[in-house]
Tab-separated table of C-alpha atoms in Angstrom:
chain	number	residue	atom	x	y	z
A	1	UNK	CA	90.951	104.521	99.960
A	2	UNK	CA	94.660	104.412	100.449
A	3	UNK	CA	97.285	104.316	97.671
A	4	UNK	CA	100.130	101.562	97.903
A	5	UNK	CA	100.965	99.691	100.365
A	6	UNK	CA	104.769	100.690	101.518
A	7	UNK	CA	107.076	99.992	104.771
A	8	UNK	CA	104.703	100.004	107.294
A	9	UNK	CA	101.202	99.314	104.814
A	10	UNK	CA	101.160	102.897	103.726
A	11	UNK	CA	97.892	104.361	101.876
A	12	UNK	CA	97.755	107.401	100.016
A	13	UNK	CA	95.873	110.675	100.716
A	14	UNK	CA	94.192	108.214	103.602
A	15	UNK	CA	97.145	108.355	105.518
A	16	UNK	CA	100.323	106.006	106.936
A	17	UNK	CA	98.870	102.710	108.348
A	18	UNK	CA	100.987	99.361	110.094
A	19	UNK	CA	101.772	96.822	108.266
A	20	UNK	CA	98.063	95.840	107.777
A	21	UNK	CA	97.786	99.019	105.898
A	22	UNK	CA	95.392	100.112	108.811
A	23	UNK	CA	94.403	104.495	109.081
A	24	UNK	CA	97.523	106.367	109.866
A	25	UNK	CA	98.352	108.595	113.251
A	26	UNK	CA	100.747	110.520	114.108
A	27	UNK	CA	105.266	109.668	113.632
A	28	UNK	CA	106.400	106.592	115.931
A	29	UNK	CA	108.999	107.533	118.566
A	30	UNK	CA	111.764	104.545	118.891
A	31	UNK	CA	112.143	105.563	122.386
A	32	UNK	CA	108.523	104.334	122.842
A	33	UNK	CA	109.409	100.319	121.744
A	34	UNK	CA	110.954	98.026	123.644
A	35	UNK	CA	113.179	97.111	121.176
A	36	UNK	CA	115.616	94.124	122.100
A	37	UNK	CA	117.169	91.162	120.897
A	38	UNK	CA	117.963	87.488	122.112
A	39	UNK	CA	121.740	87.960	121.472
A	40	UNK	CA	122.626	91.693	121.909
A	41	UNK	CA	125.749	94.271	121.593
A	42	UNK	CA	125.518	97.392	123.453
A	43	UNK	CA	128.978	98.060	124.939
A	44	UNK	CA	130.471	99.381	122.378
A	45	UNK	CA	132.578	96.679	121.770
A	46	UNK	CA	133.582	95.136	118.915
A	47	UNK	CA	132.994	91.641	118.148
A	48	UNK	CA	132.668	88.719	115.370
A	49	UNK	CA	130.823	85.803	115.125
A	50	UNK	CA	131.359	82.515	112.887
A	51	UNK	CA	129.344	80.328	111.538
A	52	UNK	CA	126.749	80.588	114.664
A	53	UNK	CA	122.801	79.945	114.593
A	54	UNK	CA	120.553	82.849	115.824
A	55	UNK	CA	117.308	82.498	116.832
A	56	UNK	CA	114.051	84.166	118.944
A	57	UNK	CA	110.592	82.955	118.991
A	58	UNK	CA	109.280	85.808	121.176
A	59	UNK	CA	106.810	88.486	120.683
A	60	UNK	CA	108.885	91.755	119.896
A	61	UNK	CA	112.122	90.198	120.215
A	62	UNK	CA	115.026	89.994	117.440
A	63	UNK	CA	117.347	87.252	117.395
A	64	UNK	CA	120.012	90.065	117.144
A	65	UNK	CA	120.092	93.637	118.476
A	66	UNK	CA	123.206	96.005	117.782
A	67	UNK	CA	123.020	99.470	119.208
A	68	UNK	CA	125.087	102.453	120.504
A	69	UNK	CA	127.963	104.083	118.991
A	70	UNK	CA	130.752	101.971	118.587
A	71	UNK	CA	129.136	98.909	118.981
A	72	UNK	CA	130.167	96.582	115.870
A	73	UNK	CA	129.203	92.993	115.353
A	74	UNK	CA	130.751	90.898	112.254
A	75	UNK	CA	128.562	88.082	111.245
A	76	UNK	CA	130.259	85.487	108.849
A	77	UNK	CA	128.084	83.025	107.136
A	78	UNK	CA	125.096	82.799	110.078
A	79	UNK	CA	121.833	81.064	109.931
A	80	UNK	CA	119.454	83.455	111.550
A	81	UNK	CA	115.360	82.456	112.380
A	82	UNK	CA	112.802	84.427	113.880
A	83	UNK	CA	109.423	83.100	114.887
A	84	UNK	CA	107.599	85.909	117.012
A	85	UNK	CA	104.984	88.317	115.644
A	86	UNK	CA	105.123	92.018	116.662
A	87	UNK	CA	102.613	93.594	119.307
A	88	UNK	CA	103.167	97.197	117.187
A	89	UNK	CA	102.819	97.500	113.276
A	90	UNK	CA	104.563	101.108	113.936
A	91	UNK	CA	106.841	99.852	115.846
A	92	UNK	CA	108.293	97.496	113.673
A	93	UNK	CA	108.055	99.904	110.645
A	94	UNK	CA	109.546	102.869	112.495
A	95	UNK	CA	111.803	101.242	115.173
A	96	UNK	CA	112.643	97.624	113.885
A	97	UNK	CA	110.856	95.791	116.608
A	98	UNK	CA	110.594	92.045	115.915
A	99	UNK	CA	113.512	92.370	113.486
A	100	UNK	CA	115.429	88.997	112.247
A	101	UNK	CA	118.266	91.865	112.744
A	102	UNK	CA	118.627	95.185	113.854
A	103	UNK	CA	121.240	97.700	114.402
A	104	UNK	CA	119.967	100.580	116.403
A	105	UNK	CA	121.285	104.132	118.031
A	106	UNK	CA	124.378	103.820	115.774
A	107	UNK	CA	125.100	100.107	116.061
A	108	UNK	CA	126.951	98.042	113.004
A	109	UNK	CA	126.438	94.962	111.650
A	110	UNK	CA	128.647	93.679	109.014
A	111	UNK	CA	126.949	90.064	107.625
A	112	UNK	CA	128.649	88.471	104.970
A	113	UNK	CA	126.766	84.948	103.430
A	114	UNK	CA	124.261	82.722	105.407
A	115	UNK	CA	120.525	83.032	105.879
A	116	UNK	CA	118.206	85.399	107.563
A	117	UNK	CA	114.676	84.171	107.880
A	118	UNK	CA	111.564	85.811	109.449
A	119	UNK	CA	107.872	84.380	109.711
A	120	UNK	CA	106.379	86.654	112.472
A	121	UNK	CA	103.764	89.152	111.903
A	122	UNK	CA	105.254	92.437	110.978
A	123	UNK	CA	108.827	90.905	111.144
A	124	UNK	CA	111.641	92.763	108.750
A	125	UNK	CA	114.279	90.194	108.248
A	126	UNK	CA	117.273	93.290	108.235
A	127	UNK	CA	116.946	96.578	109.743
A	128	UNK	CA	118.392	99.583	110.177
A	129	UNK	CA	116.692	102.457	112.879
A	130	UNK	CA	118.539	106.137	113.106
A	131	UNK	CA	121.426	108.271	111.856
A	132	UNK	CA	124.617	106.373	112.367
A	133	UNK	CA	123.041	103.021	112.575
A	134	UNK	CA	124.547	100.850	109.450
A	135	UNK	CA	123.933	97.660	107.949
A	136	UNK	CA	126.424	96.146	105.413
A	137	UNK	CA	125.274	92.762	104.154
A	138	UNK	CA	127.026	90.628	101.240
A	139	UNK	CA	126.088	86.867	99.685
A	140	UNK	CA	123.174	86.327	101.556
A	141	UNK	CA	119.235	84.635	101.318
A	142	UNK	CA	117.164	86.510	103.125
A	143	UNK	CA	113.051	85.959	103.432
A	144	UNK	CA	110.257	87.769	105.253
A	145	UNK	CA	107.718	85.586	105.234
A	146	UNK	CA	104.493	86.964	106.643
A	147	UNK	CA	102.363	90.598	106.376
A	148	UNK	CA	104.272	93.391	106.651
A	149	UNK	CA	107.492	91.944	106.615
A	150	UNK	CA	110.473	93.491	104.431
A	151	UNK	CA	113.480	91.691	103.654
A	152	UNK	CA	115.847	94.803	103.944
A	153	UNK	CA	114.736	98.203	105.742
A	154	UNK	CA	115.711	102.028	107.660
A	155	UNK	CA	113.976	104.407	109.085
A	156	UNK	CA	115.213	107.543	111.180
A	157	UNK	CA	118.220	108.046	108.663
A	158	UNK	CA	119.853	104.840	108.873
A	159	UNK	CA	122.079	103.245	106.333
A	160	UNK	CA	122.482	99.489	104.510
A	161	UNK	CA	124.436	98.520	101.677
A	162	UNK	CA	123.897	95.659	99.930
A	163	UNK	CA	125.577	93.601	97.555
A	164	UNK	CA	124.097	90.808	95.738
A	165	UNK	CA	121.812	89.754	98.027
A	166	UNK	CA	119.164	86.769	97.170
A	167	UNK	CA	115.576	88.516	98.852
A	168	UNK	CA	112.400	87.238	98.978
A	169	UNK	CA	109.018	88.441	100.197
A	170	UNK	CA	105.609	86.767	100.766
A	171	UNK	CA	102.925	88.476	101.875
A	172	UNK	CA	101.157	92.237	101.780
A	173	UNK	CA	103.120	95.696	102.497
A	174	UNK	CA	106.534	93.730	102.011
A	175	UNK	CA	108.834	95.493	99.686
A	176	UNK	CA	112.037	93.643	99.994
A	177	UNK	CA	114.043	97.138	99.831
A	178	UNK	CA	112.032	99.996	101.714
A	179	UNK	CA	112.696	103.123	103.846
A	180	UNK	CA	110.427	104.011	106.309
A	181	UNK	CA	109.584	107.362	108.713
A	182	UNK	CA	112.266	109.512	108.636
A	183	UNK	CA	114.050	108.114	105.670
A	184	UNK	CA	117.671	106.714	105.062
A	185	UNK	CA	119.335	104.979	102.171
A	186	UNK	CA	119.729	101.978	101.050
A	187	UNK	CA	122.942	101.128	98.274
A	188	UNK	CA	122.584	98.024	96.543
A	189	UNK	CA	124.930	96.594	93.900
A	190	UNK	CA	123.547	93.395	91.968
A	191	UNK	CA	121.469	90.699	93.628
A	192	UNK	CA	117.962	89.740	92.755
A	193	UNK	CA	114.563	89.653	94.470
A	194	UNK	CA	111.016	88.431	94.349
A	195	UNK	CA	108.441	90.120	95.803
A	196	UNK	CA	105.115	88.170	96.097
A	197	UNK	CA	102.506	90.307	98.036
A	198	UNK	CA	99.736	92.805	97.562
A	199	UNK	CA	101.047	95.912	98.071
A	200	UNK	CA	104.766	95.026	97.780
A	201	UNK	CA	107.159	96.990	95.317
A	202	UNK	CA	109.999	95.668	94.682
A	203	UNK	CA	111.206	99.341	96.218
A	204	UNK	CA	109.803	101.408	98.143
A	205	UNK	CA	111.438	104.541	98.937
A	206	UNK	CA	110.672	107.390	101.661
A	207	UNK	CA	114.541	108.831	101.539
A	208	UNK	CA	116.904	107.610	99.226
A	209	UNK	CA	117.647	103.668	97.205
A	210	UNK	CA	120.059	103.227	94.668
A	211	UNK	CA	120.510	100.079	92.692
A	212	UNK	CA	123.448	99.327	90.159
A	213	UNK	CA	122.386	96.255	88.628
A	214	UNK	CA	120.388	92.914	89.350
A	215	UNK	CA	117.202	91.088	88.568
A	216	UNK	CA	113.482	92.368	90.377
A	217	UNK	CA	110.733	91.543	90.002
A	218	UNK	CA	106.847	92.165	92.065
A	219	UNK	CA	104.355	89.756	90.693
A	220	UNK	CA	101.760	91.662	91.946
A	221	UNK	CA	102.409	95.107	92.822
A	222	UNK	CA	104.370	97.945	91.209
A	223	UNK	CA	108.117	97.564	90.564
A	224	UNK	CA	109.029	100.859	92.324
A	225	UNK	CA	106.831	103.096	95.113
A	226	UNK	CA	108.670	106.560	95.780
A	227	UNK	CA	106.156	108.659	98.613
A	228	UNK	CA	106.676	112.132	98.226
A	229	UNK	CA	109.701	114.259	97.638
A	230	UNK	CA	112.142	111.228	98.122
A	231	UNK	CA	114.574	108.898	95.545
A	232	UNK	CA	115.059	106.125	93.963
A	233	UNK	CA	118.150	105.676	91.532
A	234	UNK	CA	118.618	102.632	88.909
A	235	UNK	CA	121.431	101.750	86.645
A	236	UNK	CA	121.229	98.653	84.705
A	237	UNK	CA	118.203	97.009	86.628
A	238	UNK	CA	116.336	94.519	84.992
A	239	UNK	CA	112.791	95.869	87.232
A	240	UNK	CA	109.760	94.277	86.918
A	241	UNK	CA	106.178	95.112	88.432
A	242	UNK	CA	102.875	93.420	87.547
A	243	UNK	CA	100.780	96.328	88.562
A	244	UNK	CA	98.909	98.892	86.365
A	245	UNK	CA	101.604	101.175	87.003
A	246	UNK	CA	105.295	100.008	86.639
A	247	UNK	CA	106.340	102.480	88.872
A	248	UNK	CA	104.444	105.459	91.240
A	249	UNK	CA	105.081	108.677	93.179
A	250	UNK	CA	102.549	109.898	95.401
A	251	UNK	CA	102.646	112.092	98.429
A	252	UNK	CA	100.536	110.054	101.407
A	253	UNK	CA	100.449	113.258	103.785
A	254	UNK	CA	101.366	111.568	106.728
């Protein structure tokens, strides 16, 4: 039997499974996804976008997609939806695929208030795939709404911070802060977050997540998940879990 459910459903000694906590295999390779996204900024370019309505409600597809070095999008109070479920669990654990958001291959998105809101299988509302890839997200809602969906998420060494940010998760393997294969870290300052599924921590950490106050709380699973040699850092957190243990290490070997 696997241990906790994590980013992408991981077990414990079992292995890493997707985000139906299915057997594990071997790393996911973001070159192998077709990640992409129904508005997208790859140029390099710099641009910023007010008070605009994002959506996609196809398979794989994000409703935005930031990548490349350079490339820097400014979002300023948006309303963001995404509909379509994800044809890899991996691939939207390790690569973002399906993502509400994602900023990719050192993309930036800055987001500042509005509302990100996913409901596909496997969908992360925010996320953030390999070094130089950042997220910075203030005064938002943001809700993942179905099985395996995170609210705010890196892999590959990317990096989010986070400040006072309203999260909420619904279903199974959805901690609303996670890292994923290959790590990163995640900075949040205040906020609070509900985390409703099986196998949902409020964190979940393969790399490194530090929190400096706010309100968490997992009605069902542990408060914190840390897999293997990794991190997680509070300062005045009011952190709830509802599982036997309030918080867990455990190595997963995969």
């Amino acid at each position: 039997m696997g241990g906790p459910g994590g980013p992408g459903g991981q077990g414990g000694p079992g292995g890493q499974g997707g985000p139906g906590g299915g057997p594990g295999g071997p790393g996911g390779n973001a070159q192998s996804y077709n990640v992409s996204g129904a508005y997208s900024l790859t140029d390099g370019s710099s641009k910023t976008e007010t008070d605009k309505t994002f959506t996609s409600d196809k398979q794989d597809v994000s409703a935005i997609y930031v990548a490349n070095k350079n490339s820097k999008l400014t979002l300023i109070n948006p309303t963001i939806k995404t509909t379509g479920n994800t044809s890899s669990q991996d691939g939207s654990s390790f690569a973002g695929l399906n993502a509400g958001i994602l900023a990719s291959k050192g993309g930036s998105i800055t987001a500042t208030s509005g509302t990100i809101y996913t409901t596909g299988t496997g969908a992360n509302a925010a996320f953030a795939y390999g070094a130089g890839a950042t997220l910075n997200l203030s005064n938002m809602t943001i809700k993942a709404m179905s099985g395996g969906g995170h609210a705010v998420m890196t892999s590959g060494g990317g990096t989010i911070v986070a400040k006072n940010l309203d999260l909420y998760t619904a279903r199974e393997h959805g901690a609303p802060y996670a890292t994923d294969r290959g790590g990163g870290t995640i900075d949040v300052t205040g906020g609070t977050l509900v985390a409703d599924g099986q196998d949902s921590p409020c964190l979940y950490s393969t790399g490194l997540i530090k929190v400096n106050g706010g309100k968490m709380r997992a009605t069902i699973s542990e408060g914190a998940v840390i897999e293997g040699k990794n991190t997680i850092e509070l300062t005045d957190v009011d952190l709830t879990g509802c599982a036997k243990c309030g918080a867990m290490i455990y190595q997963s070997f995969s």
